[in-house]
């Protein structure tokens, strides 16, 4: 199993440009998440999808949109990038591990710089 | 949302036991407590999860008092490779609770030789 994969790993955008961050999981999880992590800070939830076909706002949704394309894929779109969106973006999915613990599994992250 | 409070940073030495405490005063009846570890340039990864009393696995123990308003992650005999940020997360164990728990700023543990 690849777990949670994210593309791209790095991206540099100019202010006002748009882009889509891709995320996929192969663990058959229902729930998926997008977080951002600014330098020296904790993770903040941008959007989440509790199940296929549903999406909800997290703590910091402004400036972002999401699409739960199917059970495996959850994408994050920046329509008009701003320097304040410079951050590391993590995708995660959640489910049961061996029926014992319910946990989130994270991807490797996308480092986004907006100039 | 159950808000958590942790110390910003802790220092330790190799071979010592480290205890990191998390406060979660408004924990709900069906909430579990989960701890994650994050290394630089990586996503967090699961360490341990519990509901009450004590849970132990191959890497850590989790102590939860009867009132469940706090929890303590215990790392036995830490090594340099345990230097990381540790997050306490409080929430339910179901997809219907997705998004209803939040990561705080975590505790940066530095293990010194």
PDB file of C-alpha atoms in Angstrom, chain B residues 1-5 22-29 31 33 67-71 88 90:
ATOM      1  CA  UNK B   1     -14.360  21.355  19.614  1.00  0.00           C
ATOM      2  CA  UNK B   2     -12.257  19.979  22.423  1.00  0.00           C
ATOM      3  CA  UNK B   3      -9.370  22.411  22.838  1.00  0.00           C
ATOM      4  CA  UNK B   4      -6.067  21.056  24.077  1.00  0.00           C
ATOM      5  CA  UNK B   5      -3.195  22.756  25.875  1.00  0.00           C
ATOM      6  CA  UNK B  22      -2.006  17.633  27.682  1.00  0.00           C
ATOM      7  CA  UNK B  23      -4.989  19.455  29.187  1.00  0.00           C
ATOM      8  CA  UNK B  24      -8.436  18.981  27.637  1.00  0.00           C
ATOM      9  CA  UNK B  25     -10.965  20.340  30.107  1.00  0.00           C
ATOM     10  CA  UNK B  26     -13.992  20.170  27.784  1.00  0.00           C
ATOM     11  CA  UNK B  27     -13.497  16.614  26.583  1.00  0.00           C
ATOM     12  CA  UNK B  28     -16.786  14.970  25.593  1.00  0.00           C
ATOM     13  CA  UNK B  29     -18.028  11.618  26.843  1.00  0.00           C
ATOM     14  CA  UNK B  31     -13.994  11.504  22.872  1.00  0.00           C
ATOM     15  CA  UNK B  33      -7.280  10.965  23.222  1.00  0.00           C
ATOM     16  CA  UNK B  67     -11.865  12.802  35.215  1.00  0.00           C
ATOM     17  CA  UNK B  68     -10.229  12.604  31.735  1.00  0.00           C
ATOM     18  CA  UNK B  69      -9.491  16.332  31.753  1.00  0.00           C
ATOM     19  CA  UNK B  70      -5.832  15.683  31.050  1.00  0.00           C
ATOM     20  CA  UNK B  71      -3.581  12.974  29.717  1.00  0.00           C
ATOM     21  CA  UNK B  88      -2.364  15.680  21.552  1.00  0.00           C
ATOM     22  CA  UNK B  90      -9.102  14.826  21.310  1.00  0.00           C
TER      23      UNK B  90
END
